[in-house]
Amino acid sequence: GTGYHFTDYLRAEANIGFLTSESLDVDFTDGFGNSSSTSIESELWSGIVNGYIDLGTYVGITPYVGAGAGLVYARNKVGGEIVYPDGSRFADQSTENQFSFAYTLNAGASYAINQNASLDVGYQYFSAPDAQYVSADNPKVEGEGVNLHQIKLGLRYDLW
């Protein structure tokens, strides 16, 4: 990501992030001699713009709060094959791409190591309520949404 300080108390950042990638393969045979295999793959990416309010600096530590909005890109790929007792096969594959609204709520503190570098520790709640994805816990493509609680540790460097 990259950001900009508008004032001593107001800053913003834009970032692109990779959230997760899951893959699931399922093989089974029914009671009629038919065997099937299904593969499901899912990827989630985010693009978010966050705004922050720095709450003042006390002994080198600057607490902050912030919020952001952006998009989540989900790519879900489902493929499968049925093998019949006579050896014939039926295969199908489907790929779905989706963009969904996402938002963040942020809080944390940074410590000034020197004039240009700060060590940052923060909490972020990330939500994309309508995002569709596949997880190993639930092998269906559904609009369950994405809700993440993240603790982040970072190094922030100001160029000027």
PDB file of C-alpha atoms in Angstrom:
ATOM      1  CA  GLY A   1       0.000   0.000   0.000  1.00  0.00           C
ATOM      2  CA  THR A   2       0.857   3.640  -0.176  1.00  0.00           C
ATOM      3  CA  GLY A   3      -0.368   6.649   1.728  1.00  0.00           C
ATOM      4  CA  TYR A   4      -0.252  10.398   2.255  1.00  0.00           C
ATOM      5  CA  HIS A   5      -0.172  12.702   5.316  1.00  0.00           C
ATOM      6  CA  PHE A   6      -2.573  15.606   4.736  1.00  0.00           C
ATOM      7  CA  THR A   7      -1.880  17.186   8.131  1.00  0.00           C
ATOM      8  CA  ASP A   8      -0.209  16.143  11.386  1.00  0.00           C
ATOM      9  CA  TYR A   9      -3.509  14.513  12.376  1.00  0.00           C
ATOM     10  CA  LEU A  10      -5.072  13.285   9.114  1.00  0.00           C
ATOM     11  CA  ARG A  11      -3.683  10.670   6.724  1.00  0.00           C
ATOM     12  CA  ALA A  12      -4.948   8.179   4.145  1.00  0.00           C
ATOM     13  CA  GLU A  13      -3.705   5.022   2.473  1.00  0.00           C
ATOM     14  CA  ALA A  14      -4.682   2.850  -0.470  1.00  0.00           C
ATOM     15  CA  ASN A  15      -3.707  -0.803  -0.541  1.00  0.00           C
ATOM     16  CA  ILE A  16      -4.248  -4.013  -2.429  1.00  0.00           C
ATOM     17  CA  GLY A  17      -4.267  -7.224  -0.419  1.00  0.00           C
ATOM     18  CA  PHE A  18      -4.466 -10.961  -0.949  1.00  0.00           C
ATOM     19  CA  LEU A  19      -6.936 -12.380   1.582  1.00  0.00           C
ATOM     20  CA  THR A  20      -7.099 -16.117   0.979  1.00  0.00           C
ATOM     21  CA  SER A  21      -7.000 -18.976  -1.484  1.00  0.00           C
ATOM     22  CA  GLU A  22      -8.726 -22.298  -0.870  1.00  0.00           C
ATOM     23  CA  SER A  23      -8.917 -25.485  -2.866  1.00  0.00           C
ATOM     24  CA  LEU A  24     -11.093 -28.508  -2.208  1.00  0.00           C
ATOM     25  CA  ASP A  25     -11.306 -31.864  -4.035  1.00  0.00           C
ATOM     26  CA  VAL A  26     -14.115 -34.334  -3.341  1.00  0.00           C
ATOM     27  CA  ASP A  27     -14.356 -37.880  -4.796  1.00  0.00           C
ATOM     28  CA  PHE A  28     -17.274 -40.244  -4.196  1.00  0.00           C
ATOM     29  CA  THR A  29     -19.081 -43.274  -5.639  1.00  0.00           C
ATOM     30  CA  ASP A  30     -22.826 -43.819  -5.561  1.00  0.00           C
ATOM     31  CA  GLY A  31     -24.610 -47.173  -5.197  1.00  0.00           C
ATOM     32  CA  PHE A  32     -25.098 -47.516  -8.983  1.00  0.00           C
ATOM     33  CA  GLY A  33     -21.415 -47.732  -9.942  1.00  0.00           C
ATOM     34  CA  ASN A  34     -21.088 -44.046 -10.904  1.00  0.00           C
ATOM     35  CA  SER A  35     -18.044 -42.231  -9.545  1.00  0.00           C
ATOM     36  CA  SER A  36     -17.751 -38.471  -9.347  1.00  0.00           C
ATOM     37  CA  SER A  37     -15.063 -35.952  -8.564  1.00  0.00           C
ATOM     38  CA  THR A  38     -15.511 -32.270  -7.859  1.00  0.00           C
ATOM     39  CA  SER A  39     -12.890 -29.572  -7.453  1.00  0.00           C
ATOM     40  CA  ILE A  40     -13.557 -26.120  -6.051  1.00  0.00           C
ATOM     41  CA  GLU A  41     -11.065 -23.253  -5.995  1.00  0.00           C
ATOM     42  CA  SER A  42     -11.584 -19.807  -4.518  1.00  0.00           C
ATOM     43  CA  GLU A  43      -9.423 -16.664  -4.304  1.00  0.00           C
ATOM     44  CA  LEU A  44     -10.139 -13.392  -2.523  1.00  0.00           C
ATOM     45  CA  TRP A  45      -8.367 -10.064  -3.158  1.00  0.00           C
ATOM     46  CA  SER A  46      -9.124  -6.626  -1.711  1.00  0.00           C
ATOM     47  CA  GLY A  47      -8.591  -3.020  -2.715  1.00  0.00           C
ATOM     48  CA  ILE A  48      -9.262  -0.594   0.144  1.00  0.00           C
ATOM     49  CA  VAL A  49      -8.805   3.132   0.816  1.00  0.00           C
ATOM     50  CA  ASN A  50      -8.453   3.887   4.546  1.00  0.00           C
ATOM     51  CA  GLY A  51      -8.542   7.246   6.309  1.00  0.00           C
ATOM     52  CA  TYR A  52      -6.920   7.741   9.719  1.00  0.00           C
ATOM     53  CA  ILE A  53      -7.064  10.344  12.454  1.00  0.00           C
ATOM     54  CA  ASP A  54      -3.910  10.487  14.575  1.00  0.00           C
ATOM     55  CA  LEU A  55      -4.856  11.429  18.144  1.00  0.00           C
ATOM     56  CA  GLY A  56      -1.650  13.233  19.112  1.00  0.00           C
ATOM     57  CA  THR A  57       1.813  12.029  20.038  1.00  0.00           C
ATOM     58  CA  TYR A  58       2.728  11.180  23.626  1.00  0.00           C
ATOM     59  CA  VAL A  59       6.322  10.103  24.431  1.00  0.00           C
ATOM     60  CA  GLY A  60       6.805   8.998  20.813  1.00  0.00           C
ATOM     61  CA  ILE A  61       3.585   6.959  20.639  1.00  0.00           C
ATOM     62  CA  THR A  62       0.745   8.094  18.359  1.00  0.00           C
ATOM     63  CA  PRO A  63      -2.634   6.357  18.825  1.00  0.00           C
ATOM     64  CA  TYR A  64      -5.033   6.440  15.864  1.00  0.00           C
ATOM     65  CA  VAL A  65      -8.493   5.432  14.672  1.00  0.00           C
ATOM     66  CA  GLY A  66      -9.673   4.974  11.119  1.00  0.00           C
ATOM     67  CA  ALA A  67     -12.149   3.568   8.647  1.00  0.00           C
ATOM     68  CA  GLY A  68     -12.068   2.571   5.010  1.00  0.00           C
ATOM     69  CA  ALA A  69     -14.054   1.388   2.026  1.00  0.00           C
ATOM     70  CA  GLY A  70     -13.285  -0.527  -1.138  1.00  0.00           C
ATOM     71  CA  LEU A  71     -13.898  -3.707  -3.081  1.00  0.00           C
ATOM     72  CA  VAL A  72     -13.314  -7.434  -2.719  1.00  0.00           C
ATOM     73  CA  TYR A  73     -12.693  -9.502  -5.844  1.00  0.00           C
ATOM     74  CA  ALA A  74     -13.691 -13.169  -5.585  1.00  0.00           C
ATOM     75  CA  ARG A  75     -12.875 -15.800  -8.203  1.00  0.00           C
ATOM     76  CA  ASN A  76     -14.668 -19.109  -7.700  1.00  0.00           C
ATOM     77  CA  LYS A  77     -13.967 -22.044  -9.998  1.00  0.00           C
ATOM     78  CA  VAL A  78     -16.029 -25.243  -9.768  1.00  0.00           C
ATOM     79  CA  GLY A  79     -15.344 -28.293 -11.902  1.00  0.00           C
ATOM     80  CA  GLY A  80     -16.512 -31.845 -11.854  1.00  0.00           C
ATOM     81  CA  GLU A  81     -16.612 -35.145 -13.676  1.00  0.00           C
ATOM     82  CA  ILE A  82     -18.946 -38.135 -13.522  1.00  0.00           C
ATOM     83  CA  VAL A  83     -17.696 -41.544 -14.697  1.00  0.00           C
ATOM     84  CA  TYR A  84     -20.485 -43.993 -15.572  1.00  0.00           C
ATOM     85  CA  PRO A  85     -20.185 -47.809 -15.236  1.00  0.00           C
ATOM     86  CA  ASP A  86     -19.776 -48.148 -19.036  1.00  0.00           C
ATOM     87  CA  GLY A  87     -16.688 -45.874 -18.886  1.00  0.00           C
ATOM     88  CA  SER A  88     -18.323 -42.808 -20.455  1.00  0.00           C
ATOM     89  CA  ARG A  89     -17.671 -39.465 -18.809  1.00  0.00           C
ATOM     90  CA  PHE A  90     -19.424 -36.159 -18.298  1.00  0.00           C
ATOM     91  CA  ALA A  91     -17.340 -33.140 -17.272  1.00  0.00           C
ATOM     92  CA  ASP A  92     -18.276 -29.532 -16.596  1.00  0.00           C
ATOM     93  CA  GLN A  93     -16.476 -26.460 -15.309  1.00  0.00           C
ATOM     94  CA  SER A  94     -17.700 -23.040 -14.246  1.00  0.00           C
ATOM     95  CA  THR A  95     -15.825 -19.895 -13.200  1.00  0.00           C
ATOM     96  CA  GLU A  96     -17.518 -16.978 -11.494  1.00  0.00           C
ATOM     97  CA  ASN A  97     -15.915 -13.584 -10.863  1.00  0.00           C
ATOM     98  CA  GLN A  98     -17.516 -11.167  -8.447  1.00  0.00           C
ATOM     99  CA  PHE A  99     -16.817  -7.713  -7.011  1.00  0.00           C
ATOM    100  CA  SER A 100     -18.354  -6.817  -3.631  1.00  0.00           C
ATOM    101  CA  PHE A 101     -18.324  -3.762  -1.380  1.00  0.00           C
ATOM    102  CA  ALA A 102     -15.987  -3.986   1.633  1.00  0.00           C
ATOM    103  CA  TYR A 103     -15.269  -1.770   4.616  1.00  0.00           C
ATOM    104  CA  THR A 104     -12.779  -1.613   7.474  1.00  0.00           C
ATOM    105  CA  LEU A 105     -12.654  -0.214  11.007  1.00  0.00           C
ATOM    106  CA  ASN A 106      -9.153   0.404  12.382  1.00  0.00           C
ATOM    107  CA  ALA A 107      -7.436   1.340  15.656  1.00  0.00           C
ATOM    108  CA  GLY A 108      -3.843   1.178  16.789  1.00  0.00           C
ATOM    109  CA  ALA A 109      -0.701   3.040  17.721  1.00  0.00           C
ATOM    110  CA  SER A 110       2.616   3.813  16.105  1.00  0.00           C
ATOM    111  CA  TYR A 111       5.988   4.452  17.708  1.00  0.00           C
ATOM    112  CA  ALA A 112       8.437   6.859  16.062  1.00  0.00           C
ATOM    113  CA  ILE A 113      11.759   5.038  15.627  1.00  0.00           C
ATOM    114  CA  ASN A 114      13.285   8.121  14.002  1.00  0.00           C
ATOM    115  CA  GLN A 115      12.084  11.162  12.035  1.00  0.00           C
ATOM    116  CA  ASN A 116      10.917   9.087   9.022  1.00  0.00           C
ATOM    117  CA  ALA A 117      10.217   5.573  10.352  1.00  0.00           C
ATOM    118  CA  SER A 118       7.495   4.338  12.671  1.00  0.00           C
ATOM    119  CA  LEU A 119       6.666   0.919  14.051  1.00  0.00           C
ATOM    120  CA  ASP A 120       2.913   0.347  13.824  1.00  0.00           C
ATOM    121  CA  VAL A 121       0.676  -2.094  15.739  1.00  0.00           C
ATOM    122  CA  GLY A 122      -2.999  -2.069  14.890  1.00  0.00           C
ATOM    123  CA  TYR A 123      -6.307  -3.879  14.866  1.00  0.00           C
ATOM    124  CA  GLN A 124      -8.497  -4.042  11.767  1.00  0.00           C
ATOM    125  CA  TYR A 125     -12.036  -5.330  11.386  1.00  0.00           C
ATOM    126  CA  PHE A 126     -12.558  -6.178   7.700  1.00  0.00           C
ATOM    127  CA  SER A 127     -16.030  -6.929   6.329  1.00  0.00           C
ATOM    128  CA  ALA A 128     -17.395  -7.718   2.871  1.00  0.00           C
ATOM    129  CA  PRO A 129     -20.970  -8.759   3.704  1.00  0.00           C
ATOM    130  CA  ASP A 130     -21.989  -9.915   0.210  1.00  0.00           C
ATOM    131  CA  ALA A 131     -18.762 -11.605  -0.925  1.00  0.00           C
ATOM    132  CA  GLN A 132     -19.143 -15.153  -2.212  1.00  0.00           C
ATOM    133  CA  TYR A 133     -16.355 -17.628  -1.611  1.00  0.00           C
ATOM    134  CA  VAL A 134     -15.597 -21.277  -0.975  1.00  0.00           C
ATOM    135  CA  SER A 135     -14.030 -22.545   2.206  1.00  0.00           C
ATOM    136  CA  ALA A 136     -12.944 -26.011   3.251  1.00  0.00           C
ATOM    137  CA  ASP A 137     -15.480 -25.786   6.104  1.00  0.00           C
ATOM    138  CA  ASN A 138     -18.377 -25.205   3.700  1.00  0.00           C
ATOM    139  CA  PRO A 139     -17.753 -26.568   0.181  1.00  0.00           C
ATOM    140  CA  LYS A 140     -20.411 -24.463  -1.552  1.00  0.00           C
ATOM    141  CA  VAL A 141     -20.152 -21.132  -3.330  1.00  0.00           C
ATOM    142  CA  GLU A 142     -22.377 -18.938  -1.180  1.00  0.00           C
ATOM    143  CA  GLY A 143     -22.837 -15.312  -0.246  1.00  0.00           C
ATOM    144  CA  GLU A 144     -21.764 -15.852   3.342  1.00  0.00           C
ATOM    145  CA  GLY A 145     -19.663 -12.733   3.379  1.00  0.00           C
ATOM    146  CA  VAL A 146     -16.186 -12.206   4.745  1.00  0.00           C
ATOM    147  CA  ASN A 147     -15.582 -10.964   8.291  1.00  0.00           C
ATOM    148  CA  LEU A 148     -11.993 -10.830   9.509  1.00  0.00           C
ATOM    149  CA  HIS A 149     -10.421  -9.630  12.755  1.00  0.00           C
ATOM    150  CA  GLN A 150      -6.761  -8.861  12.108  1.00  0.00           C
ATOM    151  CA  ILE A 151      -3.839  -7.758  14.251  1.00  0.00           C
ATOM    152  CA  LYS A 152      -1.246  -6.047  12.099  1.00  0.00           C
ATOM    153  CA  LEU A 153       2.384  -5.226  12.744  1.00  0.00           C
ATOM    154  CA  GLY A 154       4.061  -2.932  10.261  1.00  0.00           C
ATOM    155  CA  LEU A 155       6.820  -0.484   9.492  1.00  0.00           C
ATOM    156  CA  ARG A 156       5.726   2.868   8.104  1.00  0.00           C
ATOM    157  CA  TYR A 157       8.297   5.031   6.311  1.00  0.00           C
ATOM    158  CA  ASP A 158       7.720   8.674   5.370  1.00  0.00           C
ATOM    159  CA  LEU A 159       9.669   9.771   2.287  1.00  0.00           C
ATOM    160  CA  TRP A 160       9.502  13.452   3.252  1.00  0.00           C
TER     161      TRP A 160
END
